[in-house]
C-alpha positions as semicolon CSV with decimal commas, in nm:
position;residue;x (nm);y (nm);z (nm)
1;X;0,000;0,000;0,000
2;X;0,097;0,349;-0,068
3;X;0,029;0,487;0,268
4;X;0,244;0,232;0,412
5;X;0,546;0,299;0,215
6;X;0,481;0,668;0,297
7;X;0,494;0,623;0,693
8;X;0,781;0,418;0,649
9;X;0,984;0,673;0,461
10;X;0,844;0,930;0,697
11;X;0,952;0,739;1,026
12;X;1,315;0,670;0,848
13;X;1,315;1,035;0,866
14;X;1,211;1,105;1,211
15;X;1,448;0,840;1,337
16;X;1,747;0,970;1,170
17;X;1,685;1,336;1,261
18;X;1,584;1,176;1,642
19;X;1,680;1,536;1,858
20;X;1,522;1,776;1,578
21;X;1,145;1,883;1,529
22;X;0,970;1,917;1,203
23;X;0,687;2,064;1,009
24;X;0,461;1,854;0,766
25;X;0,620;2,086;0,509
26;X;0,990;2,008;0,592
27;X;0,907;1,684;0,597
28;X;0,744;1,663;0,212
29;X;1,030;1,889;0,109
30;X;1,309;1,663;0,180
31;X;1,171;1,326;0,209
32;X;0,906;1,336;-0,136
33;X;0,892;1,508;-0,454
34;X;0,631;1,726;-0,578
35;X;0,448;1,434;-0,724
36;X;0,342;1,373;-0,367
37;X;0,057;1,615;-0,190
38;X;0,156;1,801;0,070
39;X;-0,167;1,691;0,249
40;X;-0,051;1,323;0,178
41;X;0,245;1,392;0,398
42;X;0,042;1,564;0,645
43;X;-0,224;1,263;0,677
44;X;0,066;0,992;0,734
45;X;0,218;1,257;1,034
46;X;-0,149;1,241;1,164
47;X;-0,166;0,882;1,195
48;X;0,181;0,826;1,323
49;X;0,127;1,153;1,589
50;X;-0,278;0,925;1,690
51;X;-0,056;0,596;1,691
52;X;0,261;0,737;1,925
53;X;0,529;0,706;1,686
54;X;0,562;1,078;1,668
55;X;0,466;1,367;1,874
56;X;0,285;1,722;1,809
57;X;0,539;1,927;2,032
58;X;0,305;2,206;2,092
59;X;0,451;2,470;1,885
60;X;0,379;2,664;1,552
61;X;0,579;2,834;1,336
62;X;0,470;3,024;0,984
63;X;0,428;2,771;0,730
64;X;0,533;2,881;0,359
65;X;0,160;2,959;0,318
66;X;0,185;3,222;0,539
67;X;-0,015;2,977;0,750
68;X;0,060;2,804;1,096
69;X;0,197;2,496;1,085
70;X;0,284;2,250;1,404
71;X;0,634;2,103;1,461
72;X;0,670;1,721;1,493
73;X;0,928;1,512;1,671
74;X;0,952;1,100;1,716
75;X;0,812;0,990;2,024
76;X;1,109;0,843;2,186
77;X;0,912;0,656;2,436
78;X;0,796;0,426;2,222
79;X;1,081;0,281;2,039
């Protein structure tokens, strides 16, 4: 499935980068290309932040959009 490939690539990510907090956007921009939606990227960090593999860290900052968008980290709890 799709999806799945897409968390895995996505939680690759988040465990390499382990210390660092993203945003959806950061995410798409290095880990997909523009083939990908943007709200495709933001649907898998969803359903990895509602199944504890990452975390929504509570901050915002100004999305290229001129938007808000949360920051992201793995949830080092569970691994």
């Amino acid at each position: 499935k799709k999806t799945e490939t897409q968390d895995n690539i996505i939680m690759a990510f988040f465990k390499k980068h382990k210390t660092k907090s993203w945003t959806p956007h950061e995410v798409w921009k290095i880990c997909f290309t523009k083939s990908t939606p943007i709200t495709s990227v933001r649907r898998s960090i969803s359903d990895l932040t509602n199944d504890e593999f990452l975390v929504f860290t509570k901050r915002r900052v100004l999305s290229p959009y001129n938007g808000k968008e949360g920051l992201y980290k793995l949830n080092t709890n569970t691994i």
